[in-house]
Coordinates of C-alpha atoms and ligand atoms in Angstrom, one line a residue:
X25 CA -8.6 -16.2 17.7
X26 CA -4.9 -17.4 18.7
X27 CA -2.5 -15.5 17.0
X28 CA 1.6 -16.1 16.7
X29 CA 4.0 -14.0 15.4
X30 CA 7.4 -15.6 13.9
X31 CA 10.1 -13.2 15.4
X32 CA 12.7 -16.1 15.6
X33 CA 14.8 -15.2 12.4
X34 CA 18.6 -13.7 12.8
X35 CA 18.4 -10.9 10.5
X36 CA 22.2 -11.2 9.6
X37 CA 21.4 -8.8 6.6
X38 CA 20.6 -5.7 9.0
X39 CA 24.3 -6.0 10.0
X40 CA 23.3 -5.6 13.6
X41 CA 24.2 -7.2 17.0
X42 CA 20.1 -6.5 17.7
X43 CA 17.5 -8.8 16.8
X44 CA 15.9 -7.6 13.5
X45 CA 12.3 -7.3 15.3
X46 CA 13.9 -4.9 17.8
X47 CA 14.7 -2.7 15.1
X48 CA 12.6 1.1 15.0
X49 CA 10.4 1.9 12.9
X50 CA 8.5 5.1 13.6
X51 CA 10.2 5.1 17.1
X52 CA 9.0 1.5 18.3
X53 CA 10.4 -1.6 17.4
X54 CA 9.1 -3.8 14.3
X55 CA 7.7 -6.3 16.6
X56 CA 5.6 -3.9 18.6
X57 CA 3.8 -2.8 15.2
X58 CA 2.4 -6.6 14.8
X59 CA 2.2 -6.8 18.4
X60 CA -0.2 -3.4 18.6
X61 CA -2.4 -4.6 15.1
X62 CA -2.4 -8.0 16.6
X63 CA -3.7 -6.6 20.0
X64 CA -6.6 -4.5 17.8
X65 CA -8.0 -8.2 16.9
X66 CA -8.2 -9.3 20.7
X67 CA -7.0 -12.4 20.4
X68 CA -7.3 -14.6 23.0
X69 CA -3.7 -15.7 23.0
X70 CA -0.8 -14.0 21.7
X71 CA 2.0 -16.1 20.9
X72 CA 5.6 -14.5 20.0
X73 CA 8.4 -17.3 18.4
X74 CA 11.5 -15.7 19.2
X75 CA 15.1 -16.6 18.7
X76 CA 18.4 -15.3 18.2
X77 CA 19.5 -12.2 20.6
X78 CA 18.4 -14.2 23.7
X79 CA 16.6 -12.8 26.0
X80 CA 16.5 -9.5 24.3
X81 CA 13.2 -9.7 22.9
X82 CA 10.7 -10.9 25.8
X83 CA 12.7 -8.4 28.0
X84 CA 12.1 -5.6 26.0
X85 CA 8.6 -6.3 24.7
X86 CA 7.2 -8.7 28.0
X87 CA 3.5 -8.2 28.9
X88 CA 1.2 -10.0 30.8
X89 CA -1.2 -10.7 27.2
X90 CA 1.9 -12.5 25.3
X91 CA 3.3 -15.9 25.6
X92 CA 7.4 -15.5 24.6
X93 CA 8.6 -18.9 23.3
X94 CA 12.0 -19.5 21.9
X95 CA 13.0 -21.3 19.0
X96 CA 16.1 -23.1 19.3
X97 CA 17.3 -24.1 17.0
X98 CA 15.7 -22.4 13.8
X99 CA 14.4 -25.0 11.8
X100 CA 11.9 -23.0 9.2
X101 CA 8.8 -21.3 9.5
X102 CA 6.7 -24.6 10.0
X103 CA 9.1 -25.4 13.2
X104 CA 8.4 -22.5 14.5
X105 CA 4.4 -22.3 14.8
X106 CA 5.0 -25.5 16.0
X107 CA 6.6 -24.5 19.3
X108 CA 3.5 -22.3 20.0
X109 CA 1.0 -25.1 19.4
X110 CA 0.8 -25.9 23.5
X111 CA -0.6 -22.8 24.1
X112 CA -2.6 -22.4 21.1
X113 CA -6.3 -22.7 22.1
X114 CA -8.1 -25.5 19.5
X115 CA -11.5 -24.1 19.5
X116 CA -10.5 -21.1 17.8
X117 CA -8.5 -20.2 14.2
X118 CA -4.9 -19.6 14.6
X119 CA -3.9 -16.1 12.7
X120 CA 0.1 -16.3 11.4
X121 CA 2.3 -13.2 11.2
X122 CA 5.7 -12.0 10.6
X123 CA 7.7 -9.9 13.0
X124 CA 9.2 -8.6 10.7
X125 CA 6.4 -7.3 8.2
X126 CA 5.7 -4.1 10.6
X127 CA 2.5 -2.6 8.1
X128 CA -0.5 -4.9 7.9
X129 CA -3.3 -3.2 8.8
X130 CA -6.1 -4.5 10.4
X131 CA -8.8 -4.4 7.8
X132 CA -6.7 -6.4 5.8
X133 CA -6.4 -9.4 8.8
X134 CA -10.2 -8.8 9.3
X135 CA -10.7 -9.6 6.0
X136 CA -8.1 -13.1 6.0
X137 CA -10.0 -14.2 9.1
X138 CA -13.1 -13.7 7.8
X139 CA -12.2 -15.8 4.4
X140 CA -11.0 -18.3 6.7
X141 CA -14.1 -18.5 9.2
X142 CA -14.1 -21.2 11.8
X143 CA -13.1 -24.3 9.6
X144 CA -11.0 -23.1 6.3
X145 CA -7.7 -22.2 5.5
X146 CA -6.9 -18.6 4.1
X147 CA -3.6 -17.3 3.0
X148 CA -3.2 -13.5 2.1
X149 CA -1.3 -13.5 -1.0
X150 CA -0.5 -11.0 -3.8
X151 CA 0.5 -10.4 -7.5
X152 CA 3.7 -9.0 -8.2
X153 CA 5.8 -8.4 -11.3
X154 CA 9.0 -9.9 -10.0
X155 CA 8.2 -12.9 -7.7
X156 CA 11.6 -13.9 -7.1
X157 CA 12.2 -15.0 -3.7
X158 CA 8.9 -15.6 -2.5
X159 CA 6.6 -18.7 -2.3
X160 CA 4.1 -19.6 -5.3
X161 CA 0.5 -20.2 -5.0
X162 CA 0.0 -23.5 -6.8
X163 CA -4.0 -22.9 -8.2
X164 CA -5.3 -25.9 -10.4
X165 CA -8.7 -24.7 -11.7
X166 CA -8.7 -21.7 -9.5
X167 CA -8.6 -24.0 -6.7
X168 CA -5.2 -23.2 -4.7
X169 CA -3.4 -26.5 -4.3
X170 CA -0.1 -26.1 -2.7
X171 CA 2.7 -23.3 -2.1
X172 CA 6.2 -24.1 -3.6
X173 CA 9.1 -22.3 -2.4
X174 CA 11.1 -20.2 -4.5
X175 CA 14.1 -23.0 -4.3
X176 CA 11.8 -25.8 -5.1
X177 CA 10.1 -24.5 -7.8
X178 CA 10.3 -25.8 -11.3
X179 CA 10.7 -23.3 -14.1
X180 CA 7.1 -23.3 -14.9
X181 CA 5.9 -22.6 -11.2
X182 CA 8.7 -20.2 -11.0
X183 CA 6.6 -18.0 -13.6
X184 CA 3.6 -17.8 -11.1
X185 CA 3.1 -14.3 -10.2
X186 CA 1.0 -14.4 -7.1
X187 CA 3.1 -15.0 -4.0
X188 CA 2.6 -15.9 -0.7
X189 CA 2.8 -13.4 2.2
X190 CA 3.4 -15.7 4.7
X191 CA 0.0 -14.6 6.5
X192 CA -2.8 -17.2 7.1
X193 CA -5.4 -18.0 9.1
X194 CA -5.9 -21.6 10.1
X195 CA -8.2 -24.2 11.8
X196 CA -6.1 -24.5 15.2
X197 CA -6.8 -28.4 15.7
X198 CA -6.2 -29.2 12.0
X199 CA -3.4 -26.8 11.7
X200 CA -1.8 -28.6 14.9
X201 CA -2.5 -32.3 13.2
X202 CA -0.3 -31.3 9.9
X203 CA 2.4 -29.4 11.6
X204 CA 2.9 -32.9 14.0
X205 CA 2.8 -34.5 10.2
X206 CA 5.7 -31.7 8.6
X207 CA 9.0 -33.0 7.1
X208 CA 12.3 -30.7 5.5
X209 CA 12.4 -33.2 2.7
X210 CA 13.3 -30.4 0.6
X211 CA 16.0 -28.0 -1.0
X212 CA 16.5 -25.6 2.6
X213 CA 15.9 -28.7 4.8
X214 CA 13.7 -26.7 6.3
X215 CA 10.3 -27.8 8.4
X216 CA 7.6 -25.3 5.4
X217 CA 4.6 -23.6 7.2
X218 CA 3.4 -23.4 3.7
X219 CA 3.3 -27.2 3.3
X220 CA 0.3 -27.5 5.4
X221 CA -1.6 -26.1 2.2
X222 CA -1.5 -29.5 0.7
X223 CA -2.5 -31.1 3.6
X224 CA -5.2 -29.0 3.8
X225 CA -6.4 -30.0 0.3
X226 CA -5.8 -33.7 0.7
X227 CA -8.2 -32.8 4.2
X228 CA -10.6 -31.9 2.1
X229 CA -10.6 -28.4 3.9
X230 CA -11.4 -25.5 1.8
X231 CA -8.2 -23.1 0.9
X232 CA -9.1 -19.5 0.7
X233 CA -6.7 -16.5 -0.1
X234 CA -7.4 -12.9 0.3
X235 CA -4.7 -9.9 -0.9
X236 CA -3.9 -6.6 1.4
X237 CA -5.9 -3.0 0.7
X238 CA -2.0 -2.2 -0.2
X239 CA 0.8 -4.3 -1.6
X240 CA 3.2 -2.1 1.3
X241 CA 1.1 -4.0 3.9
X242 CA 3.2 -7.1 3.2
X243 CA 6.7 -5.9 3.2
X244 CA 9.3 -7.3 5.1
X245 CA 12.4 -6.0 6.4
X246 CA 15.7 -7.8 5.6
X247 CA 18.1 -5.3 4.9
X248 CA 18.8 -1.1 6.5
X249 CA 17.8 -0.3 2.9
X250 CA 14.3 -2.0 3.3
X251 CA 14.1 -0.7 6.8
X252 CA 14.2 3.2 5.4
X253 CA 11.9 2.5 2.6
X254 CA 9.3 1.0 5.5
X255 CA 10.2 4.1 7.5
X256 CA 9.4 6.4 4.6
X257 CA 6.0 4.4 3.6
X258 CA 5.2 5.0 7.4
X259 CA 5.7 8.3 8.0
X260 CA 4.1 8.8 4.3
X261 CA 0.3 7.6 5.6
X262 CA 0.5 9.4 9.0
X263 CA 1.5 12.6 7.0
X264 CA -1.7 12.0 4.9
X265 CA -3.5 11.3 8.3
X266 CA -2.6 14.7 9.6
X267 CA -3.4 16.2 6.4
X268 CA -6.8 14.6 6.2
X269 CA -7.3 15.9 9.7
X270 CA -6.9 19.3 8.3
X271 CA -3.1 20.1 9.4
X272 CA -0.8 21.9 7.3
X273 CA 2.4 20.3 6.9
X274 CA 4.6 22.3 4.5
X275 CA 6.1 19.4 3.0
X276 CA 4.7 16.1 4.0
X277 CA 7.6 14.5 2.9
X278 CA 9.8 16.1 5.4
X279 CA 8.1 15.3 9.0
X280 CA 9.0 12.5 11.5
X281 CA 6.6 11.5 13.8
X282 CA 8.0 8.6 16.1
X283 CA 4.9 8.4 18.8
X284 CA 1.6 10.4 18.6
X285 CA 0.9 13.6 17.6
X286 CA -2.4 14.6 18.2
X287 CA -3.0 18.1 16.6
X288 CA -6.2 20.0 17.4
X289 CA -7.7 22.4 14.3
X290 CA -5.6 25.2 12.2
X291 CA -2.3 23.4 12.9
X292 CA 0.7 24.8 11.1
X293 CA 3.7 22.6 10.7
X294 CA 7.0 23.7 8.7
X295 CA 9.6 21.9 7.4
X296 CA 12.0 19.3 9.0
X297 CA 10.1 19.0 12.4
X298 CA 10.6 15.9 14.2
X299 CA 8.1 13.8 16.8
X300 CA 8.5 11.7 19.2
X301 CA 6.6 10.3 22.6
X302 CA 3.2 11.5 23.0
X303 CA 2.9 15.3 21.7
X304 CA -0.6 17.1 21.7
X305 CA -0.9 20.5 19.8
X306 CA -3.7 23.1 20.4
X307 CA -5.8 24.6 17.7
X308 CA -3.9 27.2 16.4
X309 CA -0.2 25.9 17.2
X310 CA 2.5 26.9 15.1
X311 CA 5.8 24.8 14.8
X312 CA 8.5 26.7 12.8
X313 CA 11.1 24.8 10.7
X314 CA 13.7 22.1 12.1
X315 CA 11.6 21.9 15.6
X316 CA 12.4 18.7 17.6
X317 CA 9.6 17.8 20.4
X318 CA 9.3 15.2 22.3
X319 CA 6.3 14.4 25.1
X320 CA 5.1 17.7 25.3
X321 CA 2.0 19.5 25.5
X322 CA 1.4 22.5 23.6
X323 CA -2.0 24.9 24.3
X324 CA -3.4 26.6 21.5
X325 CA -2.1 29.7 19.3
X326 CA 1.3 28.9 20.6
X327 CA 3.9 30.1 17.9
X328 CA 7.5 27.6 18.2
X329 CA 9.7 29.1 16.6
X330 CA 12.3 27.4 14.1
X331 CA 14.9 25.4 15.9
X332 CA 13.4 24.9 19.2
X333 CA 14.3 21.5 21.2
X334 CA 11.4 20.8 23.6
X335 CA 11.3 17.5 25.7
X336 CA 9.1 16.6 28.5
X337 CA 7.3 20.1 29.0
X338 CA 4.0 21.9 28.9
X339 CA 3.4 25.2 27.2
X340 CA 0.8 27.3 28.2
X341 CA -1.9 29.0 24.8
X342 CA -0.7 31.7 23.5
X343 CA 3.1 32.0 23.9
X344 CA 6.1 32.4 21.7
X345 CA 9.1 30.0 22.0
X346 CA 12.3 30.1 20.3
X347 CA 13.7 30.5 17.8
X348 CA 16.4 28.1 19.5
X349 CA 15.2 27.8 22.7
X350 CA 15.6 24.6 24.7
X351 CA 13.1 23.4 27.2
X352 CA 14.2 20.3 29.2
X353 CA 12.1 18.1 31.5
X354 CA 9.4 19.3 33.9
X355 CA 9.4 22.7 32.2
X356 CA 5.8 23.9 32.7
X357 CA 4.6 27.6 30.9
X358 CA 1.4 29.0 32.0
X359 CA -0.2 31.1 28.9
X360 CA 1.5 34.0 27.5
X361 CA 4.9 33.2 28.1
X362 CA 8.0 34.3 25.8
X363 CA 11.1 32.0 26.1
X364 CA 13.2 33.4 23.5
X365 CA 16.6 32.6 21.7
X366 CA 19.4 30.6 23.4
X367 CA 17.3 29.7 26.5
X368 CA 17.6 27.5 28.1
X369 CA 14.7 26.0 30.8
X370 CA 14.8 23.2 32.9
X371 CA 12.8 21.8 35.7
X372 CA 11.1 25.0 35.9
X373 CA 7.2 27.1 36.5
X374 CA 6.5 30.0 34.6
X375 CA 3.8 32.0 35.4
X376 CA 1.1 34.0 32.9
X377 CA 2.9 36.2 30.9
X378 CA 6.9 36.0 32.3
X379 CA 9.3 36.5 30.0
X380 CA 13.0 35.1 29.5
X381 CA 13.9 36.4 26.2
X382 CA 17.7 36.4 25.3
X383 CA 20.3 33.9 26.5
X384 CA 19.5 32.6 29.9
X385 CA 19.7 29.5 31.7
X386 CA 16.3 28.9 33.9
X387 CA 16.4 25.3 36.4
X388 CA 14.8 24.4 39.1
X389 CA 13.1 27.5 39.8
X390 CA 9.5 28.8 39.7
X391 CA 8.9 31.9 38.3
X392 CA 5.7 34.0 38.8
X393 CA 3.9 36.2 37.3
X394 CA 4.7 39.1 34.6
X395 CA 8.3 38.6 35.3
X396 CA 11.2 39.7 32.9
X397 CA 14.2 37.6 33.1
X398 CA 17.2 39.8 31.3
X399 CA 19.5 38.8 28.8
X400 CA 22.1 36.5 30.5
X401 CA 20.7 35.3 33.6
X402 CA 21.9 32.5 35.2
X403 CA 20.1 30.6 38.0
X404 CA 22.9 28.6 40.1
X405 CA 21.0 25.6 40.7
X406 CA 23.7 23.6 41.1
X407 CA 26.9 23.3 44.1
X408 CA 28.9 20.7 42.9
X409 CA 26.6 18.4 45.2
X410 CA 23.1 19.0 45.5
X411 CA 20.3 21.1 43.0
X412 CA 18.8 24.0 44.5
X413 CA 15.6 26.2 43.9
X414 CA 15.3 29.7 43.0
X415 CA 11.8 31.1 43.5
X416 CA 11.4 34.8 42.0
X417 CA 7.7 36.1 42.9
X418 CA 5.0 37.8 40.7
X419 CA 6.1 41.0 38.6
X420 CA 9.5 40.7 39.9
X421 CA 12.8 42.3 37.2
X422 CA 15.5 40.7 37.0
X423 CA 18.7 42.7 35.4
X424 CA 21.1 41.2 33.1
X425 CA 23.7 39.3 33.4
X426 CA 22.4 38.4 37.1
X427 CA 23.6 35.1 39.0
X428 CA 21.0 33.5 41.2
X429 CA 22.8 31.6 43.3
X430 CA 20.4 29.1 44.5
X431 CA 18.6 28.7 47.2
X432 CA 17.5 32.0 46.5
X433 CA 14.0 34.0 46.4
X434 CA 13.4 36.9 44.9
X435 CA 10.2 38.9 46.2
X436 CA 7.4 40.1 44.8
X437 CA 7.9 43.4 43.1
X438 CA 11.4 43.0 43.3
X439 CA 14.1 44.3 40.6
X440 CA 17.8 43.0 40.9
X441 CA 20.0 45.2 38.9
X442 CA 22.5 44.3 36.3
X443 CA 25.3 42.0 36.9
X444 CA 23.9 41.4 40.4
X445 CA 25.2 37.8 42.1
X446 CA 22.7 37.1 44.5
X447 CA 23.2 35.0 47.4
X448 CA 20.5 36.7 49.8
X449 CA 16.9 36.6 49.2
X450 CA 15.9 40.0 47.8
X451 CA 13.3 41.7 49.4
X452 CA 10.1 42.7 47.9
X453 CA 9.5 45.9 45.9
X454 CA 13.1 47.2 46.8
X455 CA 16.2 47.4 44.3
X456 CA 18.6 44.4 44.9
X457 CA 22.1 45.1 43.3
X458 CA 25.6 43.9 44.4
X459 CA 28.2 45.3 42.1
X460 CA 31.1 47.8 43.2
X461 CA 30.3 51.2 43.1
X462 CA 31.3 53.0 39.5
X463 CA 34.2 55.2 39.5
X464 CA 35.8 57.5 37.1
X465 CA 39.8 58.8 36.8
X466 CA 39.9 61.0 34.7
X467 CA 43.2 61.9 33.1
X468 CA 43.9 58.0 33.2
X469 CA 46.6 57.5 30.6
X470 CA 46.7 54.1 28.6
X471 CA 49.9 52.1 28.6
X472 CA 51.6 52.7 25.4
X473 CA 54.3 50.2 23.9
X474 CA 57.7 50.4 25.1
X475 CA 60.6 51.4 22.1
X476 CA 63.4 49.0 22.1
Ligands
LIG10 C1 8.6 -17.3 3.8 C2 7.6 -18.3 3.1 C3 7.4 -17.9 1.7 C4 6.9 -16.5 1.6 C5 7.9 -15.6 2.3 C6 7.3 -14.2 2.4 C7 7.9 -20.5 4.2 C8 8.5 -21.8 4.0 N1 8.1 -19.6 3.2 O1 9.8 -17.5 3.1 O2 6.4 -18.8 1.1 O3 6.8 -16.1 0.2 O4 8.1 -16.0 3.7 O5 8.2 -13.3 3.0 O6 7.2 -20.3 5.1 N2 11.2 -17.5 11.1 C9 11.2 -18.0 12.4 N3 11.8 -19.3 12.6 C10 12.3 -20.0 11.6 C11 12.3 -19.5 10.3 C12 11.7 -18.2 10.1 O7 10.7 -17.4 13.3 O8 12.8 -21.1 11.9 C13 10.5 -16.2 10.9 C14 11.5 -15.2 10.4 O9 12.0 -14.5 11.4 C15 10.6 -14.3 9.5 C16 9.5 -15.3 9.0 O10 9.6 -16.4 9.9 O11 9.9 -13.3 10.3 C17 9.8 -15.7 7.6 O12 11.0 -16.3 7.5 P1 12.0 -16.2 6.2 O13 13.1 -17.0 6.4 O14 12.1 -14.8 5.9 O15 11.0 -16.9 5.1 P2 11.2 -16.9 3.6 O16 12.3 -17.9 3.2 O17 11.4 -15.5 3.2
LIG11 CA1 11.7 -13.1 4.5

C-alpha cells in the first residue's frame, strides 16, 4: 500500500520553537513512532507532509524509504494528502496517518486495510463520551454517509458519539479524483480529507469503518500535558511487556525505558531506573534503585547497585557495580569485576576479577587481571593537550591515593605503595613507591598562641 503521514501542522500549543512531530516520546520523536508502525506494513511508498520548522523534519528523520514533501501553505488535512498524490502509486490503497498520533499499533491498521481491501473506503473511528472537537460519522441506516466537522456540525450531529480518527484507507485512483474535486466551502476554509466520504458514497464506493484494539491508539498530541499522558500510556505497555516476559519491576509505574531493553530470565529491576539506547541484561541481572543506563551491555548475575550512571559500556557476568559508580564510554569489564562507590571509569579494560572499589578515577587505561585499584587512585590521562594510556598488568596492587601519570605501565606482579606519583613504568613483581622517607622529632613542640 502507499501510505502518508500528515506531519505538516504547527503545534503552537506545545509552546515550542520544534515541530510538534519532533517531539520525544519514549526517547524518539512522535514522527518516528508512525514512521516505524508504518514501516511494519511495508508499504511501497512512504509519504511524509511536512510543514512548519523548515527543514527540520526531513533532516532529522531522512531515509532512503520516505518521500518528504512540504506543505506550504497549510490549507487543511485534504490539502495536504493532496501534495503527496504524485508519488502515490494508483494500483494500490493509500493508508492515512497522523504524525502526531504516536500509538496505533499495527494490528489495528491491519485490520482498517483489510476493511478497506482493494476498492472501499475504511475509516477507523471510535465512540467516546465527550466528542467535542472531533469529526462526526454521519451513518443513515447504518450506512456511514459523510463526516461533519465539529464547527460545521448542527446541534443534532453534534450529539453523535462516534468520531473520526483521522485514519483511513482509500482506493489511491479514486481517492486522487475527489481530492482534485475538494473545496473549503466551509466554517475553517479549510480543503476536509473527510469530505471525500461523501464523494465516496455519491461513487457508489462502499464506506467501511473499523475502531482500535484501544481507544489510547488514537490519541493525539496537542499540548505538553497530552505529551506526558502519551509518555505515561507508553511506558505503561512496555512495563507490562517486561512483566509478561517474566521481569520484576518493583513498581511498573516508576521505569523509563527510552530505546530497547532486552532482559534475559530472573531480571530484577528497582525503583526509578531509567533506559535509554539499546540496553541488553543477562539472566540474573540486578539493577538497584535510581540506576540510569544507556547503550550498555550487561552479562548475567551482574548486581548494579543503586545510583549507578552507566553509558556506552560492557559489563562482564558476575560483577558488582556501584552503588554510585560512573562508567563512561568504551568502558569494557570482563566477569567478576567490582567497581565500587564514587568511581569513576572511562575509556577503559578490566580484566577477570580487578577491582576498583572506593573513589578512583580509571581512563584510558587497561587493566588486567586480579588487580586491586586502592581507594583514591587517579590515572593522569590527561596533559592539558593530548590523552594518554596507563596499562597496569595482571595481579598488579596499586596503593592508595597513587597518581598514574600517564603514559605509564605498571608490570605484572607489581605493587606501587601509597601516595605513590608515578611517572616511570614500574617494574614487575618489585615494590614501586615514591614518597619522602618518614621521619620523626621527637620533643617537637606545637606553636601555642601568642598573649597580647
Ligand atoms: C481532524 C479531522 C477530524 C478528526 C480529527 C482527529 C479533518 C478535516 N478533520 O481534525 O475529523 O476528528 O482530525 O484528530 O480532517 N495537517 C497537515 N496539514 C494541514 C492540516 C493538518 O499536515 O494543512 C495535519 C496536522 O499536523 C495533524 C493532522 O493533519 O497531524 C490533523 O490536523 P488537525 O488540524 O489536528 O485536524 P483536526 O482539526 O483536529
Ligand atoms: Ca488534532
Amino acid at each position: 500500500m502507499n501510505v502518508v503521514i500528515l506531519a505538516a501542522g504547527m503545534g503552537k500549543r506545545m509552546q515550542s520553537d520544534l515541530p510538534k512531530v519532533l517531539h520525544a516520546l519514549g526517547g524518539k520523536p512522535l514522527l518516528s513512532h508512525v514512521i516505524d508502525t508504518a514501516r511494519q506494513l511495508s508499504p511501497s511508498r512512504c509519504c511524509v507532509i511536512y510543514g512548519h520548522g523548515g527543514d527540520a523534519v526531513p533532516t532529522r528523520l531522512a531515509s532512503d524509504d520516505l518521500h518528504f514533501v512540504l506543505q506550504e501553505p497549510q490549507l487543511g488535512t485534504g490539502h495536504a494528502v493532496m501534495q503527496a498524490a504524485p508519488v502515490l502509486n494508483d494500483d494500490e490503497p493509500t493508508l492515512v496517518l497522523y504524525g502526531d498520533v504516536p500509538l496505533t499499533s499495527i494490528g489495528t491498521l491491519k485490520s482498517l486495510a483489510a476493511t478497506a481491501g482493494k476498492d472501499k473506503l475504511a475509516v477507523l473511528t471510535i465512540e467516546l463520551d465527550d466528542p467535542t472537537g472531533y469529526g462526526r460519522i454521519v451513518r443513515e441506516q447504518q450506512r456511514i454517509v459523510r463526516i461533519v466537522e465539529q464547527k460545521d456540525a448542527d446541534d443534532n450531529e453534534r450529539k453523535i458519539r462516534e468520531v473520526n480518527t483521522g485514519i483511513l484507507v482509500a482506493p489511491t485512483r479514486k481517492l486522487k479524483e475527489w481530492l482534485s474535486r475538494l473545496s473549503n466551502d466551509n466554517a475553517q476554509r479549510e480543503y476536509y480529507l473527510t469530505d471525500i466520504i461523501a464523494q465516496a458514497v455519491n461513487d457508489g464506493i462502499p464506506v467501511e469503518s473499523s475502531q482500535p484494539s484501544h481507544a489510547w491508539e488514537t490519541l493525539g498530541v496537542n499540548s505538553k500535558v497530552q505529551l506526558a499522558q502519551l509518555e505515561r500510556i507508553f511506558q505503561n505497555n512496555l512495563a507490562n511487556e517486561l512483566l509478561e516476559q517474566g521481569v520484576t519491576l518493583a513498581d511498573p509505574m516508576r521505569l523509563d525505558v527510552r530505546g530497547r531493553l532486552r532482559c534475559g530470565r530472573e531480571v530484577t529491576i528497582d525503583v526509578n531506573c531509567v533506559f535509554e539506547g539499546e540496553v541488553e541484561l543477562g539472566d540474573g541481572v540486578q539493577i538497584g534503585a535510581n540506576c540510569m543506563i544507556r547503550n550498555a551491555r550487561i552479562a548475567a548475575g551482574t548486581h548494579i547497585k543503586p545510583f549507578t550512571h552507566i553509558e556506552d559500556a560492557s559489563i562482564g557476568s558476575a560483577s558488582q557495580i556501584g552503588p554510585y559508580a560512573r562508567l563512561r564510554p568504551g568502558t569494557v569489564l570482563a566477569d567478576d569485576v567490582h567497581i565500587g562507590n564514587f568511581v569513576e571509569v572511562k575509556n577503559s579494560q578490566f580484566g577477570a576479577h580487578s577491582k576498583a572499589n572506593h573513589l578512583a578515577y580509571v581512563g584510558d587505561a587497561s587493566v588486567g587481571q586480579r588487580v586491586n585499584i586502592g581507594a583514591g587512585t587517579i590515572t593522569c590521562n590527561y596533559d592539558g593537550a593530548n590523552k594518554h594510556r596507563t596499562v597496569i598488568e595482571d595481579d598488579a596492587f596499586i596503593g592508595s591515593d597513587t597518581q598514574l601519570v600517564a603514559p605509564v605501565t605498571v608490570g605484572r606482579g607489581a605493587t606501587l605503595g601509597a601516595g605513590t606519583t608515578l611517572t616511570k613504568d614500574a617494574p614487575a613483581d618489585s615494590l614501586t613507591v615514591s614518597r619522602a622517607k618518614q621521619t620523626s622529632i621527637t620533643g617537637w613542640q606545637r606553636p601555642v598562641k601568642s598573649k597580647k
